PDB file of C-alpha atoms in Angstrom:
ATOM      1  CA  UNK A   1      63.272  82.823 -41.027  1.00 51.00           C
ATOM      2  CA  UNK A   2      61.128  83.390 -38.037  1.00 59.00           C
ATOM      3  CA  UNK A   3      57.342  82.409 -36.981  1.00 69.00           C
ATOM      4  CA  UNK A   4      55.234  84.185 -34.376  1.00 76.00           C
ATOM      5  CA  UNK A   5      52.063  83.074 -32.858  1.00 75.00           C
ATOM      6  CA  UNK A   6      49.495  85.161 -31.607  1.00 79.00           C
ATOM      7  CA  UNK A   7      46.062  84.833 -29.815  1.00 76.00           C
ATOM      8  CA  UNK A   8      43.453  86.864 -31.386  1.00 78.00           C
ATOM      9  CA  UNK A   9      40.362  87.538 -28.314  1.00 76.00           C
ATOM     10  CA  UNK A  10      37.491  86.070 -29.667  1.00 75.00           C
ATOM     11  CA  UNK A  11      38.853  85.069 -33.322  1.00 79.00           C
ATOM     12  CA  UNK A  12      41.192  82.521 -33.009  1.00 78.00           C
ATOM     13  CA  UNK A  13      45.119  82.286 -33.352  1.00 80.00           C
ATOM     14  CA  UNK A  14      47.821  84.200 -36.022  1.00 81.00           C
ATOM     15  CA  UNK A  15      50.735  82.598 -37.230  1.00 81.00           C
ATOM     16  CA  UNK A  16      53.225  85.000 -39.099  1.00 81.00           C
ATOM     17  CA  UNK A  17      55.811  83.521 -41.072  1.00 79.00           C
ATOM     18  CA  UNK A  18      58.973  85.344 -42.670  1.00 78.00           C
ATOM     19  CA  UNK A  19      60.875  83.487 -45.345  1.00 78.00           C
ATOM     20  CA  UNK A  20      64.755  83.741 -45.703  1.00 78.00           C
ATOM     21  CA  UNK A  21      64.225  86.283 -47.710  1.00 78.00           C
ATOM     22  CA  UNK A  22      62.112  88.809 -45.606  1.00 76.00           C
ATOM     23  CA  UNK A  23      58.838  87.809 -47.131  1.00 78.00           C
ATOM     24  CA  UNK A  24      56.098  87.956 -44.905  1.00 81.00           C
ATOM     25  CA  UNK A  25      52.404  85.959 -44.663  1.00 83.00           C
ATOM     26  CA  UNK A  26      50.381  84.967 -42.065  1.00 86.00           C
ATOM     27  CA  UNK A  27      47.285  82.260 -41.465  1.00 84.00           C
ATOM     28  CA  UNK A  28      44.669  83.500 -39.206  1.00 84.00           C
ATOM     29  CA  UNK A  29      42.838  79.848 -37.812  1.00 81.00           C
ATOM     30  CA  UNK A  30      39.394  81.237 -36.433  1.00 79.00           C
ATOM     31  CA  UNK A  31      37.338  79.324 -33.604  1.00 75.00           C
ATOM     32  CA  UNK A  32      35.062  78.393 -36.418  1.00 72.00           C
ATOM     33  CA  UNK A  33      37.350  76.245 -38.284  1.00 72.00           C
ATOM     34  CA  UNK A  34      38.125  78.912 -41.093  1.00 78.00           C
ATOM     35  CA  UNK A  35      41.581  79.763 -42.519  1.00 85.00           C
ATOM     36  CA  UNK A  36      43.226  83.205 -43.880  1.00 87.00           C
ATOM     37  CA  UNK A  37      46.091  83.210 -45.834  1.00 89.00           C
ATOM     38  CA  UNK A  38      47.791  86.681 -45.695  1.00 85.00           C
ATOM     39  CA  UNK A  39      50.219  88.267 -48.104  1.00 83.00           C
ATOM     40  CA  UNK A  40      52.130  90.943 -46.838  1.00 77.00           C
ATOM     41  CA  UNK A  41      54.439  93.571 -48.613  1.00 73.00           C
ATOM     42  CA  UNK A  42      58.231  93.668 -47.750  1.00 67.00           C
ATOM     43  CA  UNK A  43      58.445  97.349 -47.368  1.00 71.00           C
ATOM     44  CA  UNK A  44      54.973  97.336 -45.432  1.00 70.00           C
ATOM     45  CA  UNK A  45      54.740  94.689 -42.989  1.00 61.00           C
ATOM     46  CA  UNK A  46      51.727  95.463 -41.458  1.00 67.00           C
ATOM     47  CA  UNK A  47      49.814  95.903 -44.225  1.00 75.00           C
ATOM     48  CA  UNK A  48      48.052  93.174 -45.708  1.00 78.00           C
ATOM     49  CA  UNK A  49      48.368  93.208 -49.812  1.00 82.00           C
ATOM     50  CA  UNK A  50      46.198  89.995 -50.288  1.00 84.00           C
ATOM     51  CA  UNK A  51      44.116  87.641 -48.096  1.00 86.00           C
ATOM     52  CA  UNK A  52      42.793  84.452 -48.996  1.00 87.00           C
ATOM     53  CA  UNK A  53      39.802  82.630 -47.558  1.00 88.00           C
ATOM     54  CA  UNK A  54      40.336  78.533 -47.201  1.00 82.00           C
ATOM     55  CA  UNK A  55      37.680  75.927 -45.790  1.00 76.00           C
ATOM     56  CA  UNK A  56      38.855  73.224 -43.664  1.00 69.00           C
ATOM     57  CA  UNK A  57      39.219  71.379 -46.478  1.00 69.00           C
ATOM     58  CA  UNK A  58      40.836  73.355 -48.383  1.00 77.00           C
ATOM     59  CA  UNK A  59      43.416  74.164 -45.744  1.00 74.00           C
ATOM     60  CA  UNK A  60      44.282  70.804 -45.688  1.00 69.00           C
ATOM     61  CA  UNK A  61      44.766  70.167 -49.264  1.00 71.00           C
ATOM     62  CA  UNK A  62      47.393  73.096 -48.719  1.00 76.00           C
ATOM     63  CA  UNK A  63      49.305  71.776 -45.878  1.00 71.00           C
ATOM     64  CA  UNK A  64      49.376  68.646 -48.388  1.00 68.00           C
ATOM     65  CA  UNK A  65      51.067  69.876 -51.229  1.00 72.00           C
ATOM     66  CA  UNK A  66      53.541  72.228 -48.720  1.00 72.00           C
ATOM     67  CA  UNK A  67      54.209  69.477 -46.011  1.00 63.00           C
ATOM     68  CA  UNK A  68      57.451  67.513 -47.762  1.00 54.00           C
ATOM     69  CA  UNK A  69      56.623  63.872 -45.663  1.00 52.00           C
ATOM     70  CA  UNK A  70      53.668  62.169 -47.470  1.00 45.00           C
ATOM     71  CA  UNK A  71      51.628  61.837 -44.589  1.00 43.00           C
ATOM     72  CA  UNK A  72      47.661  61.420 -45.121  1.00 45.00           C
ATOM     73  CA  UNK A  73      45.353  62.943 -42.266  1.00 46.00           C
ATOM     74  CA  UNK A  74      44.759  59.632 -39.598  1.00 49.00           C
ATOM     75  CA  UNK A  75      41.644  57.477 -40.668  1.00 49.00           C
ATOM     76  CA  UNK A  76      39.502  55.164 -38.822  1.00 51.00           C
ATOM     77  CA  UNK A  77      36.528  54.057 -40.477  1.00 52.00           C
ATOM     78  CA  UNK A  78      36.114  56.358 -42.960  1.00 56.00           C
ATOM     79  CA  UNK A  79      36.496  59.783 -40.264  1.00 59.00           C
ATOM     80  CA  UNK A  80      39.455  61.889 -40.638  1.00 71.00           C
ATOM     81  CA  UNK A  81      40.464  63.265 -37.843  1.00 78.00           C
ATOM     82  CA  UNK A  82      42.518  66.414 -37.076  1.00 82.00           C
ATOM     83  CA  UNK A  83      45.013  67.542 -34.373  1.00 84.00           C
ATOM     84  CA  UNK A  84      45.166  70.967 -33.381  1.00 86.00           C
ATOM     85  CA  UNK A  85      46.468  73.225 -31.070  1.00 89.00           C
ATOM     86  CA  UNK A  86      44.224  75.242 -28.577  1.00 92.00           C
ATOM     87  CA  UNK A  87      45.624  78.120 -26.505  1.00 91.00           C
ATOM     88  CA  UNK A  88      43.957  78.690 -22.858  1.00 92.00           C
ATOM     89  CA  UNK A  89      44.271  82.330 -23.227  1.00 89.00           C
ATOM     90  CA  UNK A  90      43.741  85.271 -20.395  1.00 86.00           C
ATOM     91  CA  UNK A  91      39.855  85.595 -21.206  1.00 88.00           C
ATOM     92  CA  UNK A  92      39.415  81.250 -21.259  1.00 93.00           C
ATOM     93  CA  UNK A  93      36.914  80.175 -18.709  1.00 95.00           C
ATOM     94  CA  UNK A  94      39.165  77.305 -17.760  1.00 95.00           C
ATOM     95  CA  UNK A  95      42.449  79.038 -16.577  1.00 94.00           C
ATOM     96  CA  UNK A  96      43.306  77.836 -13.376  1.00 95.00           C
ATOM     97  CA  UNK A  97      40.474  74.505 -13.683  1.00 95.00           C
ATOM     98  CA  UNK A  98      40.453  71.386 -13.639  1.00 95.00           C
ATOM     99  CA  UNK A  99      40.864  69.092 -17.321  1.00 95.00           C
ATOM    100  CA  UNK A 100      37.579  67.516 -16.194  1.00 94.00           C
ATOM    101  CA  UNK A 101      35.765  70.543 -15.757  1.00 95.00           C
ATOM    102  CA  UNK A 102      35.912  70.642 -19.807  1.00 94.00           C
ATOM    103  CA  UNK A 103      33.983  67.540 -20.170  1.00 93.00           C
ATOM    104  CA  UNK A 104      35.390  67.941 -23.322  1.00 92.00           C
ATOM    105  CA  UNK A 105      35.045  64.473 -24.896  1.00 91.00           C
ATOM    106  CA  UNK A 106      31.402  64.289 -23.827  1.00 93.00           C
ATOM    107  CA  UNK A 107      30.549  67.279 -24.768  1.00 94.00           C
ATOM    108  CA  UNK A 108      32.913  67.246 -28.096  1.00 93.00           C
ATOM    109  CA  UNK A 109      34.104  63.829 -28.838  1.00 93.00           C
ATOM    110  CA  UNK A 110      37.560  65.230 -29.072  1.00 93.00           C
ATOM    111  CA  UNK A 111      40.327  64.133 -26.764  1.00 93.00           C
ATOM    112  CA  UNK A 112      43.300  66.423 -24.914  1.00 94.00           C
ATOM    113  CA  UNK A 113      46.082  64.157 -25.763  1.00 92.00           C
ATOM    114  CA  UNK A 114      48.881  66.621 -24.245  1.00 92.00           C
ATOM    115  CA  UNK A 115      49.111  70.106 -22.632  1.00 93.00           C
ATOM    116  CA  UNK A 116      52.054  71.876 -23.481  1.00 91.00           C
ATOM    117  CA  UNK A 117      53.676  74.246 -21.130  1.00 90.00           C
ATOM    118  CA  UNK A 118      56.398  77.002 -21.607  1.00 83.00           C
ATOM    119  CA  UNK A 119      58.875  74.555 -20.082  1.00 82.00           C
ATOM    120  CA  UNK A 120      57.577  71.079 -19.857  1.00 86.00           C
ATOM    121  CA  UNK A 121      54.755  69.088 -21.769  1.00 89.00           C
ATOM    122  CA  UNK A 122      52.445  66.946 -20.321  1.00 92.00           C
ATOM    123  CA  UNK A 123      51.149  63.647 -22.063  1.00 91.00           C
ATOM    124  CA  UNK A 124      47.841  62.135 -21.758  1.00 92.00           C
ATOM    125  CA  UNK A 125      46.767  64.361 -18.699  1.00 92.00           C
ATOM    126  CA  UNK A 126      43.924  63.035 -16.320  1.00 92.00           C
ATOM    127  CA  UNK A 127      40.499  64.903 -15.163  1.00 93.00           C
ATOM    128  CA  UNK A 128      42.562  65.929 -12.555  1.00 94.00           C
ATOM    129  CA  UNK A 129      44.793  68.347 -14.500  1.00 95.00           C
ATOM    130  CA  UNK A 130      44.973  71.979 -13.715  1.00 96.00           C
ATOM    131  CA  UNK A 131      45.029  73.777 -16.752  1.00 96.00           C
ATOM    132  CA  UNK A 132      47.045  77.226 -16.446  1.00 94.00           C
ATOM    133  CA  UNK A 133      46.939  80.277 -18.597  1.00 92.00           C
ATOM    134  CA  UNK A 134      49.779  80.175 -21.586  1.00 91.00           C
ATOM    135  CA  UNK A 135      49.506  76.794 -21.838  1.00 93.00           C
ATOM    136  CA  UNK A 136      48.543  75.378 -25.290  1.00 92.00           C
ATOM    137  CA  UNK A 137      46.044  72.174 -25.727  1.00 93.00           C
ATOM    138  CA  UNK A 138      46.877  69.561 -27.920  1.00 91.00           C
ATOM    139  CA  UNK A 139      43.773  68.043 -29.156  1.00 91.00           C
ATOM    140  CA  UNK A 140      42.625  65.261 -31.678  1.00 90.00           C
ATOM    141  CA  UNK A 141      38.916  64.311 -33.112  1.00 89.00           C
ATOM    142  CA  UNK A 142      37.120  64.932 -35.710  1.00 87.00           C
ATOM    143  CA  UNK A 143      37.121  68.985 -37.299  1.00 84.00           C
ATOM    144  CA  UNK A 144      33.555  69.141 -35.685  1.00 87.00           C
ATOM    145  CA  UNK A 145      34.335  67.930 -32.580  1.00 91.00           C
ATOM    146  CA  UNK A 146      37.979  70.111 -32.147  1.00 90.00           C
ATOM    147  CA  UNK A 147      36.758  73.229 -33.512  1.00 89.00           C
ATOM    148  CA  UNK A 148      33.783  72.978 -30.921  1.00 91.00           C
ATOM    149  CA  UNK A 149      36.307  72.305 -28.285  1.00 94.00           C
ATOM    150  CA  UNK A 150      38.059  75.233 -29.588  1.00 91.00           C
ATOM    151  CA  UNK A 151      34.963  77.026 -28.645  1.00 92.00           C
ATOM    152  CA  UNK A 152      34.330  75.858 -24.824  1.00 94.00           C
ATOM    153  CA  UNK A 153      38.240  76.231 -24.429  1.00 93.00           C
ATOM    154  CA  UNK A 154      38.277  79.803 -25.486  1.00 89.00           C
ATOM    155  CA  UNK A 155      34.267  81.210 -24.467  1.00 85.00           C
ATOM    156  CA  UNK A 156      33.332  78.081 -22.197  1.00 76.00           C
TER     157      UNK A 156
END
């Protein structure tokens, strides 16, 4: 069993999963919130034999059913909120800046709870964090509000 994780310029990020028993599929997240769920045949890996689209939503409701703790998406007041991952890739605007340079949560609403590195993590980092390429954003808010952060993270 093995997972890989790749940055796609300008789409989003692949995950590519292989079962036990050599199956392959991937899920494509794009920058716009969409899903892909790809099917992949075991003598042709690279060769996608079925893809299928998923909202937000309906991503969700899949995680659900697959994820084995029964653990509901976080509410307050009525708002679900999501927490995502966000790669600062080569092309991001904000390799090498400054957290606050973002102004992500006035500009979003969602909040970078953690930055992780490829050999440390940082909790709750301050304005005055220096982002660097590779690292990957952990961030929490609403869809809206990560997905757009998604966007400034990635295009600026």
């Amino acid at each position: 069993m093995g997972t890989r994780r790749t940055t796609l310029p300008g789409v989003g990020t692949q995950y590519d999963f292989t079962t036990h028993a050599g199956q392959h599929l991937s899920v494509v997240v794009h920058q716009d919130g969409r899903r892909f769920i790809g099917f992949y045949s075991d003598d042709d890996p690279d060769s996608c034999q079925a893809s299928i689209p998923l909202s937000p939503e309906e991503a969700t409701a899949v995680a659900h059913l697959i994820d084995t703790a029964p653990i509901d998406a976080v509410r307050t007041d009525g708002i679900d909120l999501v927490t995502e991952h966000i790669p600062v890739g080569r092309r991001s605007p904000y390799a090498g800046r400054l957290l606050g340079d973002t102004g992500a949560r006035t500009r979003t609403g969602a909040s970078i709870v953690a930055v992780l590195r490829r050999t440390s993590a940082h909790p709750s980092p301050g304005p005055d964090f220096r982002f660097a390429m590779g690292d990957t954003l952990v961030a929490v808010g609403t869809r809206e509000g990560v997905d757009a952060l998604t966007t400034i993270i990635a295009e600026g």
